[in-house]
């Protein structure tokens, strides 16, 4: 007799969505989380009256999340107060001028036309192309397993229109954008989003160039902070009996007869379960918790081959003025080629650039309750990386904060430095320590063509029976909707294979 | 003898395909070349990744 039907390692979005759905199937579920709070990268914390988000800053492509809440007998909108972000974003050019993208396909088209009439006409073609593709992929790629070729054929069977989009995989994000748009200023508003997939535009597969379109399907912020999404999943799961234990580190997954049997905690306690669901990085799972000795030789080579995804530093700022920004998301203008050059010159060499591309989040623009009256919360996310050519993040942190404040105050957020009341920085090293993200990798593994779908660690382990994967390590990859979808995919597989 | 000719034909087709591929690659943009190069570089990893 096992202690639980299911043990979930990690209370990130994938772990909580899988746990809640499995509890709704009538299984006894225990979720074990090493941190003192749930949510992983999608979490929030409070300092001096300012409410900050740990990592994730908005949610878009909400259909997979809606599907999970529907399966839990409720709706996303009922459980989480999602505030639409309008404008979608503001692009800040080096001279300080702005280009603000409205939440409207038509108005965005007009804006693009005012810059380049030719690109304005192509915006319509771009929207037509990606609106159909978004429909197709949301119905398949984001909701079905991709563990084997059979799974891929099943996707094609469900949506034969997918075949039409297969050639898009042979082009990069950048190629696709440049096929539609020619004006540098227009491209500057669409290149950065490639980094949401952890790679520069030259290496991200073409299908993801749909992001500038999906942003127009709506980007949202949960009132009260990003933590509200994992909290809603936890609340739903607990309604069905799911238990969550914080500050509980799993050190080992016990495997016997090539089947996961139990987990051993840091204090030596063993908890048995019929099924183990992992919501941690798959390399950590297979190499440390399971042990490579339980993998086939070819799988050992496979797991070692994954490169960790990008890591970023993040500055959490509480300010006592209304910052001169125009949107929830503000980007430092950079063309796809600028971003590629940044990647080759800095990420790949470890040479830190203090004056780089980055994202400025202004969540209190959307939800004023995040800061005391008259004050605001800003999250600066300059591009960065884990491996530095010289020094280490701990030693650099204070200097880094000052240099970034200087840089952003100079043109992007005038007056910022004089109005900072609270500042804290999470470096990639901090993310590694606090959230157990190896090398601070926020999307687990790089998401290029060779680490997608069937080439990402399978949701249902092909080496260990009774072991299932969720989160950014597995299909469909990193990001809020994808990780929540991964929990649903794992729960569906468990329902099918673990009676 | 027959076997020998078959192999030569196969080799000829293979060389033609490789040459065609190289010519096509040479005419691609720099960013597309990077994308393709990155993909080709990782092909040896695919069986291991698929086995996980």
Short mmCIF file of C-alpha atoms in Angstrom, two decimals:
data_model
loop_
_atom_site.label_atom_id
_atom_site.label_comp_id
_atom_site.label_asym_id
_atom_site.label_seq_id
_atom_site.Cartn_x
_atom_site.Cartn_y
_atom_site.Cartn_z
CA UNK A 1 0.00 0.00 0.00
CA UNK A 2 1.55 3.29 -1.10
CA UNK A 3 1.38 6.49 0.95
CA UNK A 4 -0.04 8.47 -1.99
CA UNK A 5 -1.27 7.78 -5.50
CA UNK A 6 0.86 10.64 -6.81
CA UNK A 7 3.80 12.64 -5.51
CA UNK A 8 4.58 15.85 -7.37
CA UNK A 9 8.10 17.26 -6.99
CA UNK A 10 7.88 21.03 -7.27
CA UNK A 11 4.95 23.44 -6.87
CA UNK A 12 5.60 25.42 -10.04
CA UNK A 13 2.78 25.91 -12.54
CA UNK A 14 3.27 22.51 -14.20
CA UNK A 15 3.34 20.67 -10.87
CA UNK A 16 0.28 22.45 -9.52
CA UNK A 17 -1.78 22.02 -12.67
CA UNK A 18 -0.89 18.31 -12.84
CA UNK A 19 -1.50 17.90 -9.10
CA UNK A 20 -4.88 19.65 -9.18
CA UNK A 21 -6.07 17.70 -12.24
CA UNK A 22 -4.90 14.38 -10.79
CA UNK A 23 -6.66 15.18 -7.50
CA UNK A 24 -9.78 15.94 -9.54
CA UNK A 25 -9.42 12.42 -11.04
CA UNK A 26 -9.88 11.14 -7.47
CA UNK A 27 -6.23 10.38 -6.73
CA UNK A 28 -4.47 11.22 -3.49
CA UNK A 29 -1.83 13.81 -4.39
CA UNK A 30 1.05 15.27 -2.38
CA UNK A 31 2.98 18.21 -3.81
CA UNK A 32 6.45 18.79 -2.33
CA UNK A 33 8.08 22.20 -2.74
CA UNK A 34 11.59 23.07 -1.61
CA UNK A 35 10.91 26.83 -1.39
CA UNK A 36 8.79 28.68 1.17
CA UNK A 37 6.18 29.57 -1.46
CA UNK A 38 4.50 28.09 -4.50
CA UNK A 39 4.68 29.17 -8.13
CA UNK A 40 8.39 28.86 -8.98
CA UNK A 41 9.10 31.59 -11.54
CA UNK A 42 5.44 32.64 -11.46
CA UNK A 43 5.31 33.93 -7.93
CA UNK A 44 5.25 37.18 -5.96
CA UNK A 45 6.68 38.62 -2.75
CA UNK A 46 6.23 41.76 -0.65
CA UNK A 47 8.85 44.23 0.61
CA UNK A 48 8.08 47.51 2.44
CA UNK A 49 4.55 47.59 1.04
CA UNK A 50 5.66 46.95 -2.56
CA UNK A 51 4.46 43.73 -4.22
CA UNK A 52 6.92 42.29 -6.72
CA UNK A 53 6.69 39.39 -9.17
CA UNK A 54 9.53 36.90 -8.95
CA UNK A 55 9.89 36.31 -12.69
CA UNK A 56 6.90 35.96 -15.02
CA UNK A 57 5.36 39.36 -15.66
CA UNK A 58 2.24 38.79 -17.77
CA UNK A 59 0.19 35.96 -19.18
CA UNK A 60 -0.81 35.54 -22.80
CA UNK A 61 -2.19 32.68 -24.93
CA UNK A 62 -4.64 31.90 -22.13
CA UNK A 63 -6.57 29.10 -23.86
CA UNK A 64 -4.49 26.24 -22.37
CA UNK A 65 -4.99 27.78 -18.92
CA UNK A 66 -8.71 28.12 -19.51
CA UNK A 67 -8.79 24.43 -20.52
CA UNK A 68 -7.16 23.40 -17.22
CA UNK A 69 -9.60 25.41 -15.10
CA UNK A 70 -12.51 24.05 -17.15
CA UNK A 71 -11.36 20.52 -16.35
CA UNK A 72 -11.26 21.53 -12.70
CA UNK A 73 -14.94 22.45 -12.91
CA UNK A 74 -14.52 26.20 -12.92
CA UNK A 75 -13.24 28.99 -15.16
CA UNK A 76 -9.99 30.90 -15.22
CA UNK A 77 -11.89 34.19 -15.17
CA UNK A 78 -13.82 33.12 -12.05
CA UNK A 79 -10.70 32.11 -10.16
CA UNK A 80 -8.26 34.82 -11.28
CA UNK A 81 -9.10 38.47 -11.93
CA UNK A 82 -7.22 39.00 -15.19
CA UNK A 83 -6.71 42.63 -16.17
CA UNK A 84 -6.13 43.20 -19.91
CA UNK A 85 -2.92 45.13 -20.58
CA UNK A 86 -3.57 47.99 -22.99
CA UNK A 87 -1.37 49.17 -24.62
CA UNK A 88 0.31 45.87 -25.39
CA UNK A 89 3.75 47.41 -25.11
CA UNK A 90 5.84 50.49 -25.58
CA UNK A 91 9.10 50.51 -27.52
CA UNK A 92 11.72 52.93 -26.19
CA UNK A 93 14.29 54.07 -28.74
CA UNK A 94 17.82 55.18 -27.80
CA UNK A 95 16.85 58.84 -28.33
CA UNK A 96 14.07 58.41 -25.75
CA UNK A 97 11.20 58.51 -28.29
CA UNK A 98 8.46 55.90 -27.90
CA UNK A 99 6.31 53.74 -30.10
CA UNK A 100 3.29 52.40 -28.27
CA UNK A 101 1.54 49.31 -29.62
CA UNK A 102 -2.20 49.38 -28.88
CA UNK A 103 -4.30 46.33 -27.98
CA UNK A 104 -6.06 46.29 -31.33
CA UNK A 105 -5.12 44.55 -34.56
CA UNK A 106 -6.62 47.38 -36.61
CA UNK A 107 -4.97 50.19 -34.66
CA UNK A 108 -1.63 48.37 -34.68
CA UNK A 109 -1.99 48.07 -38.45
CA UNK A 110 -2.64 51.82 -38.67
CA UNK A 111 0.41 52.51 -36.50
CA UNK A 112 2.61 50.30 -38.69
CA UNK A 113 1.18 51.94 -41.83
CA UNK A 114 2.10 55.36 -40.47
CA UNK A 115 5.70 54.16 -40.27
CA UNK A 116 5.75 52.13 -43.46
CA UNK A 117 2.63 51.80 -45.67
CA UNK A 118 4.10 48.67 -47.26
CA UNK A 119 4.63 47.00 -43.87
CA UNK A 120 1.15 48.13 -42.86
CA UNK A 121 -0.29 46.14 -45.76
CA UNK A 122 1.84 43.16 -44.81
CA UNK A 123 0.63 43.32 -41.19
CA UNK A 124 -2.74 42.12 -42.47
CA UNK A 125 -1.08 39.15 -44.25
CA UNK A 126 0.92 38.43 -41.09
CA UNK A 127 -2.24 38.43 -38.96
CA UNK A 128 -4.10 36.18 -41.43
CA UNK A 129 -1.19 33.72 -41.54
CA UNK A 130 -0.66 33.47 -37.81
CA UNK A 131 -4.30 33.65 -36.72
CA UNK A 132 -4.99 30.36 -38.48
CA UNK A 133 -1.73 28.89 -37.24
CA UNK A 134 -2.54 29.93 -33.67
CA UNK A 135 -5.92 28.17 -33.90
CA UNK A 136 -4.28 25.01 -35.16
CA UNK A 137 -1.44 24.91 -32.64
CA UNK A 138 -3.61 25.78 -29.65
CA UNK A 139 -5.81 22.82 -30.49
CA UNK A 140 -2.88 20.43 -30.86
CA UNK A 141 0.62 21.50 -29.87
CA UNK A 142 -0.48 23.06 -26.57
CA UNK A 143 -2.86 20.34 -25.53
CA UNK A 144 -1.51 17.02 -26.81
CA UNK A 145 1.54 14.99 -25.82
CA UNK A 146 4.55 15.01 -28.15
CA UNK A 147 6.47 12.03 -26.80
CA UNK A 148 6.72 10.05 -30.05
CA UNK A 149 6.21 10.16 -33.79
CA UNK A 150 2.80 8.58 -33.17
CA UNK A 151 1.87 11.60 -31.07
CA UNK A 152 2.92 13.92 -33.88
CA UNK A 153 0.79 11.97 -36.36
CA UNK A 154 -2.09 12.16 -33.89
CA UNK A 155 -1.73 15.96 -33.92
CA UNK A 156 -1.76 15.93 -37.72
CA UNK A 157 -4.79 13.65 -37.65
CA UNK A 158 -6.65 16.07 -35.40
CA UNK A 159 -5.63 19.15 -37.36
CA UNK A 160 -4.50 18.23 -40.89
CA UNK A 161 -3.98 21.98 -41.47
CA UNK A 162 -0.82 21.58 -39.35
CA UNK A 163 0.94 20.11 -42.38
CA UNK A 164 0.66 23.48 -44.09
CA UNK A 165 2.80 25.02 -41.35
CA UNK A 166 5.56 22.40 -41.19
CA UNK A 167 7.82 24.32 -43.65
CA UNK A 168 7.73 27.24 -41.19
CA UNK A 169 9.93 25.15 -38.89
CA UNK A 170 12.68 25.37 -41.52
CA UNK A 171 12.80 29.14 -41.10
CA UNK A 172 13.87 31.10 -38.08
CA UNK A 173 11.84 33.66 -36.18
CA UNK A 174 13.94 36.35 -37.86
CA UNK A 175 13.45 34.97 -41.39
CA UNK A 176 9.70 34.91 -40.93
CA UNK A 177 9.56 38.46 -39.58
CA UNK A 178 11.75 39.73 -42.40
CA UNK A 179 9.58 37.96 -44.92
CA UNK A 180 6.66 40.13 -43.82
CA UNK A 181 8.29 43.35 -42.65
CA UNK A 182 11.12 45.47 -44.04
CA UNK A 183 11.17 48.66 -41.97
CA UNK A 184 13.74 48.60 -39.19
CA UNK A 185 11.44 50.51 -36.80
CA UNK A 186 8.68 47.93 -37.29
CA UNK A 187 11.10 45.05 -36.81
CA UNK A 188 12.33 46.70 -33.59
CA UNK A 189 8.88 46.16 -32.11
CA UNK A 190 8.83 42.42 -32.84
CA UNK A 191 12.37 41.08 -32.48
CA UNK A 192 12.70 41.02 -28.70
CA UNK A 193 9.86 38.53 -28.23
CA UNK A 194 12.16 35.82 -29.65
CA UNK A 195 13.97 35.98 -26.32
CA UNK A 196 10.79 34.70 -24.63
CA UNK A 197 11.99 31.38 -26.07
CA UNK A 198 15.46 31.84 -24.66
CA UNK A 199 17.31 32.34 -27.95
CA UNK A 200 18.05 35.15 -30.41
CA UNK A 201 15.73 35.65 -33.41
CA UNK A 202 18.17 33.86 -35.74
CA UNK A 203 17.81 30.59 -33.80
CA UNK A 204 14.19 30.50 -32.63
CA UNK A 205 12.00 28.34 -34.88
CA UNK A 206 9.71 30.28 -37.22
CA UNK A 207 6.36 29.21 -35.73
CA UNK A 208 7.11 31.29 -32.64
CA UNK A 209 7.10 34.44 -34.74
CA UNK A 210 3.37 34.25 -34.03
CA UNK A 211 4.00 36.08 -30.71
CA UNK A 212 3.57 39.62 -32.10
CA UNK A 213 0.18 38.33 -33.29
CA UNK A 214 -0.78 36.43 -30.12
CA UNK A 215 -0.02 39.55 -28.09
CA UNK A 216 -2.96 41.00 -29.97
CA UNK A 217 -5.14 38.13 -28.71
CA UNK A 218 -4.63 39.77 -25.33
CA UNK A 219 -1.99 39.96 -22.64
CA UNK A 220 -3.19 39.96 -19.08
CA UNK A 221 -2.02 40.61 -15.55
CA UNK A 222 -3.64 38.88 -12.58
CA UNK A 223 -4.89 41.44 -10.05
CA UNK A 224 -2.74 41.08 -6.94
CA UNK A 225 0.30 39.67 -8.75
CA UNK A 226 1.39 36.68 -10.79
CA UNK A 227 1.17 34.47 -7.69
CA UNK A 228 -2.62 34.56 -8.06
CA UNK A 229 -2.40 32.00 -10.89
CA UNK A 230 -0.56 29.27 -8.93
CA UNK A 231 -2.66 30.13 -5.88
CA UNK A 232 -5.82 29.47 -7.88
CA UNK A 233 -4.44 26.10 -9.05
CA UNK A 234 -3.53 25.21 -5.47
CA UNK A 235 -6.99 26.24 -4.23
CA UNK A 236 -8.68 24.10 -6.87
CA UNK A 237 -6.41 21.14 -6.14
CA UNK A 238 -7.01 21.40 -2.40
CA UNK A 239 -10.74 21.34 -3.06
CA UNK A 240 -10.15 17.83 -4.41
CA UNK A 241 -7.88 16.86 -1.51
CA UNK A 242 -4.44 17.75 -2.94
CA UNK A 243 -1.87 18.50 -0.22
CA UNK A 244 1.03 20.94 -0.62
CA UNK A 245 4.08 20.85 1.66
CA UNK A 246 6.48 23.81 1.50
CA UNK A 247 10.15 23.86 2.60
CA UNK A 248 10.41 20.18 1.69
CA UNK A 249 13.32 19.16 -0.51
CA UNK A 250 13.29 15.88 -2.41
CA UNK A 251 16.78 14.41 -2.64
CA UNK A 252 16.10 11.14 -4.41
CA UNK A 253 13.57 9.36 -6.57
CA UNK A 254 13.80 5.68 -5.68
CA UNK A 255 13.64 3.40 -8.72
CA UNK A 256 13.20 -0.38 -8.55
CA UNK A 257 12.56 -2.67 -11.51
CA UNK A 258 12.79 0.45 -13.71
CA UNK A 259 9.74 1.92 -11.95
CA UNK A 260 9.57 5.00 -9.71
CA UNK A 261 8.61 3.77 -6.25
CA UNK A 262 9.05 6.61 -3.79
CA UNK A 263 10.92 9.80 -2.97
CA UNK A 264 13.42 10.44 -0.21
CA UNK A 265 13.39 13.85 1.43
CA UNK A 266 16.38 15.84 2.69
CA UNK A 267 15.59 14.74 6.26
CA UNK A 268 15.71 11.09 5.20
CA UNK A 269 11.95 10.49 5.19
CA UNK A 270 10.75 8.15 2.45
CA UNK A 271 7.30 8.70 0.94
CA UNK A 272 5.95 6.06 -1.41
CA UNK A 273 3.66 6.66 -4.36
CA UNK A 274 2.30 4.81 -7.39
CA UNK A 275 3.31 7.66 -9.65
CA UNK A 276 5.95 10.40 -9.39
CA UNK A 277 5.48 13.65 -11.30
CA UNK A 278 8.50 15.89 -11.68
CA UNK A 279 8.17 19.64 -12.04
CA UNK A 280 11.89 20.30 -11.82
CA UNK A 281 14.53 20.62 -14.52
CA UNK A 282 14.80 17.27 -16.33
CA UNK A 283 18.60 17.23 -16.11
CA UNK A 284 18.38 17.64 -12.33
CA UNK A 285 15.73 14.92 -12.24
CA UNK A 286 17.54 12.32 -14.32
CA UNK A 287 21.12 13.07 -13.32
CA UNK A 288 20.72 13.80 -9.59
CA UNK A 289 17.39 12.56 -8.27
CA UNK A 290 17.03 9.40 -10.36
CA UNK A 291 20.66 8.73 -11.31
CA UNK A 292 22.02 8.16 -14.79
CA UNK A 293 22.56 4.48 -13.99
CA UNK A 294 18.83 3.96 -14.52
CA UNK A 295 18.93 5.45 -18.01
CA UNK A 296 19.70 3.64 -21.24
CA UNK A 297 23.19 4.59 -22.51
CA UNK A 298 21.70 6.55 -25.40
CA UNK A 299 19.44 8.46 -22.98
CA UNK A 300 22.45 9.36 -20.81
CA UNK A 301 23.97 10.98 -23.85
CA UNK A 302 20.65 12.62 -24.62
CA UNK A 303 20.14 14.23 -21.22
CA UNK A 304 23.72 15.53 -21.15
CA UNK A 305 23.24 17.12 -24.56
CA UNK A 306 20.70 19.74 -23.51
CA UNK A 307 22.01 23.27 -23.16
CA UNK A 308 20.38 25.24 -20.37
CA UNK A 309 18.17 28.06 -21.51
CA UNK A 310 19.00 31.70 -21.00
CA UNK A 311 19.14 33.25 -17.57
CA UNK A 312 18.39 36.86 -16.69
CA UNK A 313 19.04 39.18 -13.78
CA UNK A 314 16.01 41.04 -12.47
CA UNK A 315 15.84 44.28 -10.51
CA UNK A 316 12.82 44.86 -8.28
CA UNK A 317 12.24 48.57 -7.71
CA UNK A 318 9.82 50.40 -5.44
CA UNK A 319 9.63 54.07 -6.50
CA UNK A 320 7.93 57.14 -5.03
CA UNK A 321 6.82 58.71 -8.32
CA UNK A 322 4.86 57.81 -11.41
CA UNK A 323 7.54 56.64 -13.84
CA UNK A 324 7.46 58.20 -17.33
CA UNK A 325 6.48 54.95 -19.02
CA UNK A 326 3.52 54.17 -21.22
CA UNK A 327 2.71 50.50 -20.78
CA UNK A 328 2.93 47.43 -18.56
CA UNK A 329 5.65 46.06 -20.84
CA UNK A 330 8.28 48.46 -22.21
CA UNK A 331 11.11 47.30 -24.44
CA UNK A 332 14.42 48.87 -25.26
CA UNK A 333 14.29 49.05 -29.06
CA UNK A 334 16.40 46.45 -30.82
CA UNK A 335 16.14 44.95 -34.27
CA UNK A 336 16.37 41.16 -34.68
CA UNK A 337 19.94 41.60 -35.92
CA UNK A 338 20.85 43.81 -32.91
CA UNK A 339 19.62 41.02 -30.65
CA UNK A 340 21.59 38.40 -32.56
CA UNK A 341 24.73 40.51 -32.27
CA UNK A 342 24.15 40.93 -28.53
CA UNK A 343 23.85 37.16 -28.26
CA UNK A 344 27.03 36.33 -30.19
CA UNK A 345 29.11 39.11 -28.58
CA UNK A 346 27.96 38.81 -24.99
CA UNK A 347 25.94 35.70 -24.09
CA UNK A 348 28.29 33.37 -25.91
CA UNK A 349 31.45 35.01 -24.57
CA UNK A 350 30.32 35.86 -21.04
CA UNK A 351 31.18 39.55 -21.49
CA UNK A 352 28.63 41.44 -19.45
CA UNK A 353 27.13 44.52 -21.10
CA UNK A 354 25.54 46.95 -18.64
CA UNK A 355 23.87 49.00 -21.37
CA UNK A 356 21.94 46.37 -23.18
CA UNK A 357 18.52 45.42 -24.49
CA UNK A 358 15.95 44.61 -21.88
CA UNK A 359 12.40 44.62 -20.69
CA UNK A 360 10.90 47.12 -18.27
CA UNK A 361 7.76 45.89 -16.50
CA UNK A 362 5.48 48.38 -14.81
CA UNK A 363 2.86 46.17 -13.13
CA UNK A 364 1.44 48.93 -10.90
CA UNK A 365 0.37 50.69 -14.12
CA UNK A 366 -2.07 47.81 -14.54
CA UNK A 367 -2.80 47.09 -10.87
CA UNK A 368 -2.35 50.08 -8.54
CA UNK A 369 -2.83 47.87 -5.47
CA UNK A 370 0.73 46.55 -5.84
CA UNK A 371 2.28 49.67 -4.30
CA UNK A 372 1.35 52.15 -1.57
CA UNK A 373 -0.68 55.17 -2.78
CA UNK A 374 1.33 57.45 -5.07
CA UNK A 375 4.11 54.88 -5.42
CA UNK A 376 4.91 52.31 -8.06
CA UNK A 377 6.56 48.98 -8.70
CA UNK A 378 8.97 48.47 -11.60
CA UNK A 379 10.79 45.30 -12.60
CA UNK A 380 13.84 45.79 -14.80
CA UNK A 381 14.89 42.72 -16.77
CA UNK A 382 18.10 43.57 -18.63
CA UNK A 383 19.34 40.73 -20.80
CA UNK A 384 22.00 38.70 -19.04
CA UNK A 385 23.42 35.23 -18.62
CA UNK A 386 24.77 32.86 -16.01
CA UNK A 387 28.37 32.25 -17.00
CA UNK A 388 30.49 35.37 -16.68
CA UNK A 389 33.91 35.59 -18.31
CA UNK A 390 35.20 37.46 -15.27
CA UNK A 391 34.06 37.57 -11.65
CA UNK A 392 30.81 36.18 -10.28
CA UNK A 393 27.32 37.52 -9.81
CA UNK A 394 27.55 37.76 -6.02
CA UNK A 395 30.57 40.07 -6.19
CA UNK A 396 29.15 42.07 -9.08
CA UNK A 397 25.65 42.56 -7.72
CA UNK A 398 25.95 46.00 -6.09
CA UNK A 399 27.91 47.47 -8.99
CA UNK A 400 25.45 45.90 -11.40
CA UNK A 401 22.44 47.51 -9.67
CA UNK A 402 24.03 50.98 -9.75
CA UNK A 403 25.11 50.71 -13.38
CA UNK A 404 21.68 49.52 -14.51
CA UNK A 405 19.93 52.28 -12.57
CA UNK A 406 22.25 54.83 -14.21
CA UNK A 407 21.58 53.39 -17.66
CA UNK A 408 17.80 53.16 -17.38
CA UNK A 409 17.58 56.62 -15.74
CA UNK A 410 19.50 58.16 -18.62
CA UNK A 411 16.95 57.62 -21.37
CA UNK A 412 14.34 54.99 -20.65
CA UNK A 413 12.95 56.11 -17.27
CA UNK A 414 14.15 59.68 -16.56
CA UNK A 415 14.32 60.46 -12.85
CA UNK A 416 14.32 56.80 -11.84
CA UNK A 417 17.49 56.81 -9.76
CA UNK A 418 16.35 59.73 -7.59
CA UNK A 419 13.01 58.08 -6.82
CA UNK A 420 14.06 54.57 -5.87
CA UNK A 421 12.82 53.72 -2.37
CA UNK A 422 13.46 50.00 -2.47
CA UNK A 423 15.77 47.96 -4.68
CA UNK A 424 16.58 44.28 -4.77
CA UNK A 425 18.24 42.20 -7.45
CA UNK A 426 17.90 38.54 -8.32
CA UNK A 427 20.89 37.44 -10.34
CA UNK A 428 20.97 34.18 -12.32
CA UNK A 429 22.89 32.76 -9.37
CA UNK A 430 20.08 33.79 -6.99
CA UNK A 431 17.52 32.12 -9.27
CA UNK A 432 19.60 28.97 -9.19
CA UNK A 433 19.75 28.98 -5.39
CA UNK A 434 16.20 30.10 -4.61
CA UNK A 435 14.24 28.34 -7.30
CA UNK A 436 16.56 25.39 -8.02
CA UNK A 437 16.94 26.47 -11.64
CA UNK A 438 20.28 25.07 -12.80
CA UNK A 439 22.38 27.93 -14.20
CA UNK A 440 19.37 30.17 -13.54
CA UNK A 441 17.74 28.74 -16.68
CA UNK A 442 14.25 30.21 -16.71
CA UNK A 443 13.05 28.07 -19.65
CA UNK A 444 14.94 24.95 -18.57
CA UNK A 445 16.54 24.11 -21.94
CA UNK A 446 17.20 26.11 -25.07
CA UNK A 447 14.13 25.89 -27.24
CA UNK A 448 15.62 25.55 -30.68
CA UNK A 449 14.31 23.14 -33.29
CA UNK A 450 16.33 20.23 -31.89
CA UNK A 451 14.87 20.57 -28.39
CA UNK A 452 11.20 20.78 -29.36
CA UNK A 453 8.32 18.35 -29.06
CA UNK A 454 9.62 14.77 -29.53
CA UNK A 455 13.19 15.95 -28.88
CA UNK A 456 12.37 17.45 -25.47
CA UNK A 457 12.33 14.99 -22.53
CA UNK A 458 9.05 13.09 -22.81
CA UNK A 459 6.14 13.81 -20.49
CA UNK A 460 5.90 10.06 -19.86
CA UNK A 461 9.44 8.90 -19.19
CA UNK A 462 10.75 6.40 -21.73
CA UNK A 463 13.26 5.08 -19.19
CA UNK A 464 11.42 4.92 -15.87
CA UNK A 465 7.86 3.65 -15.59
CA UNK A 466 5.57 5.63 -13.33
CA UNK A 467 7.64 8.80 -13.83
CA UNK A 468 6.05 11.79 -15.55
CA UNK A 469 7.48 15.20 -16.39
CA UNK A 470 5.91 18.64 -16.33
CA UNK A 471 7.25 22.18 -16.53
CA UNK A 472 9.58 23.98 -18.90
CA UNK A 473 11.80 20.90 -19.41
CA UNK A 474 9.17 19.01 -21.32
CA UNK A 475 6.77 19.72 -24.18
CA UNK A 476 5.44 22.38 -24.91
CA UNK A 477 8.32 24.23 -23.17
CA UNK A 478 8.79 27.31 -21.01
CA UNK A 479 6.34 30.11 -20.25
CA UNK A 480 3.16 30.42 -18.21
CA UNK A 481 0.63 28.83 -20.62
CA UNK A 482 3.08 26.14 -21.78
CA UNK A 483 4.00 24.95 -18.30
CA UNK A 484 0.35 24.87 -17.22
CA UNK A 485 -0.42 22.92 -20.41
CA UNK A 486 2.39 20.47 -19.57
CA UNK A 487 0.59 19.65 -16.31
CA UNK A 488 -2.60 18.90 -18.20
CA UNK A 489 -0.75 16.70 -20.70
CA UNK A 490 0.91 14.73 -17.87
CA UNK A 491 -2.42 14.34 -16.02
CA UNK A 492 -4.07 13.04 -19.21
CA UNK A 493 -1.26 10.52 -19.75
CA UNK A 494 -1.47 9.32 -16.15
CA UNK A 495 -5.23 8.90 -16.51
CA UNK A 496 -4.59 6.78 -19.61
CA UNK A 497 -1.67 4.66 -18.40
CA UNK A 498 -1.85 4.49 -14.58
CA UNK A 499 -5.18 2.95 -13.63
CA UNK B 1 29.43 -6.19 -61.32
CA UNK B 2 25.74 -5.30 -61.06
CA UNK B 3 26.16 -4.55 -57.35
CA UNK B 4 29.12 -2.30 -58.10
CA UNK B 5 27.15 -0.19 -60.62
CA UNK B 6 24.28 0.17 -58.15
CA UNK B 7 26.60 1.52 -55.51
CA UNK B 8 28.15 4.01 -57.95
CA UNK B 9 24.68 5.22 -58.93
CA UNK B 10 23.76 5.67 -55.28
CA UNK B 11 27.02 7.55 -54.65
CA UNK B 12 26.38 9.77 -57.66
CA UNK B 13 22.88 10.68 -56.41
CA UNK B 14 24.30 11.33 -52.94
CA UNK B 15 26.98 13.65 -54.33
CA UNK B 16 24.38 15.44 -56.44
CA UNK B 17 22.15 15.94 -53.40
CA UNK B 18 25.05 17.17 -51.27
CA UNK B 19 26.17 19.57 -53.99
CA UNK B 20 22.61 20.82 -54.44
CA UNK B 21 22.29 21.31 -50.71
CA UNK B 22 25.55 23.23 -50.52
CA UNK B 23 24.57 25.51 -53.41
CA UNK B 24 21.16 26.16 -51.81
CA UNK B 25 22.85 26.89 -48.47
CA UNK B 26 25.31 29.33 -50.05
CA UNK B 27 22.42 31.41 -51.38
CA UNK B 28 20.66 31.70 -48.02
CA UNK B 29 20.86 34.82 -45.83
CA UNK B 30 23.42 34.85 -43.05
CA UNK B 31 20.77 34.47 -40.36
CA UNK B 32 19.19 31.51 -42.14
CA UNK B 33 22.61 29.90 -42.53
CA UNK B 34 23.08 30.22 -38.76
CA UNK B 35 19.70 28.60 -38.15
CA UNK B 36 20.50 25.68 -40.45
CA UNK B 37 24.04 25.32 -39.07
CA UNK B 38 22.71 25.24 -35.52
CA UNK B 39 20.24 22.52 -36.53
CA UNK B 40 22.80 20.39 -38.38
CA UNK B 41 25.28 20.68 -35.51
CA UNK B 42 22.76 19.11 -33.15
CA UNK B 43 21.54 16.26 -35.37
CA UNK B 44 23.83 13.72 -33.63
CA UNK B 45 22.04 14.52 -30.35
CA UNK B 46 18.57 13.75 -31.66
CA UNK B 47 18.46 9.96 -31.08
CA UNK B 48 19.51 10.48 -27.44
CA UNK B 49 16.95 13.20 -26.93
CA UNK B 50 14.21 11.13 -28.53
CA UNK B 51 15.02 8.22 -26.19
CA UNK B 52 14.21 10.25 -23.06
#
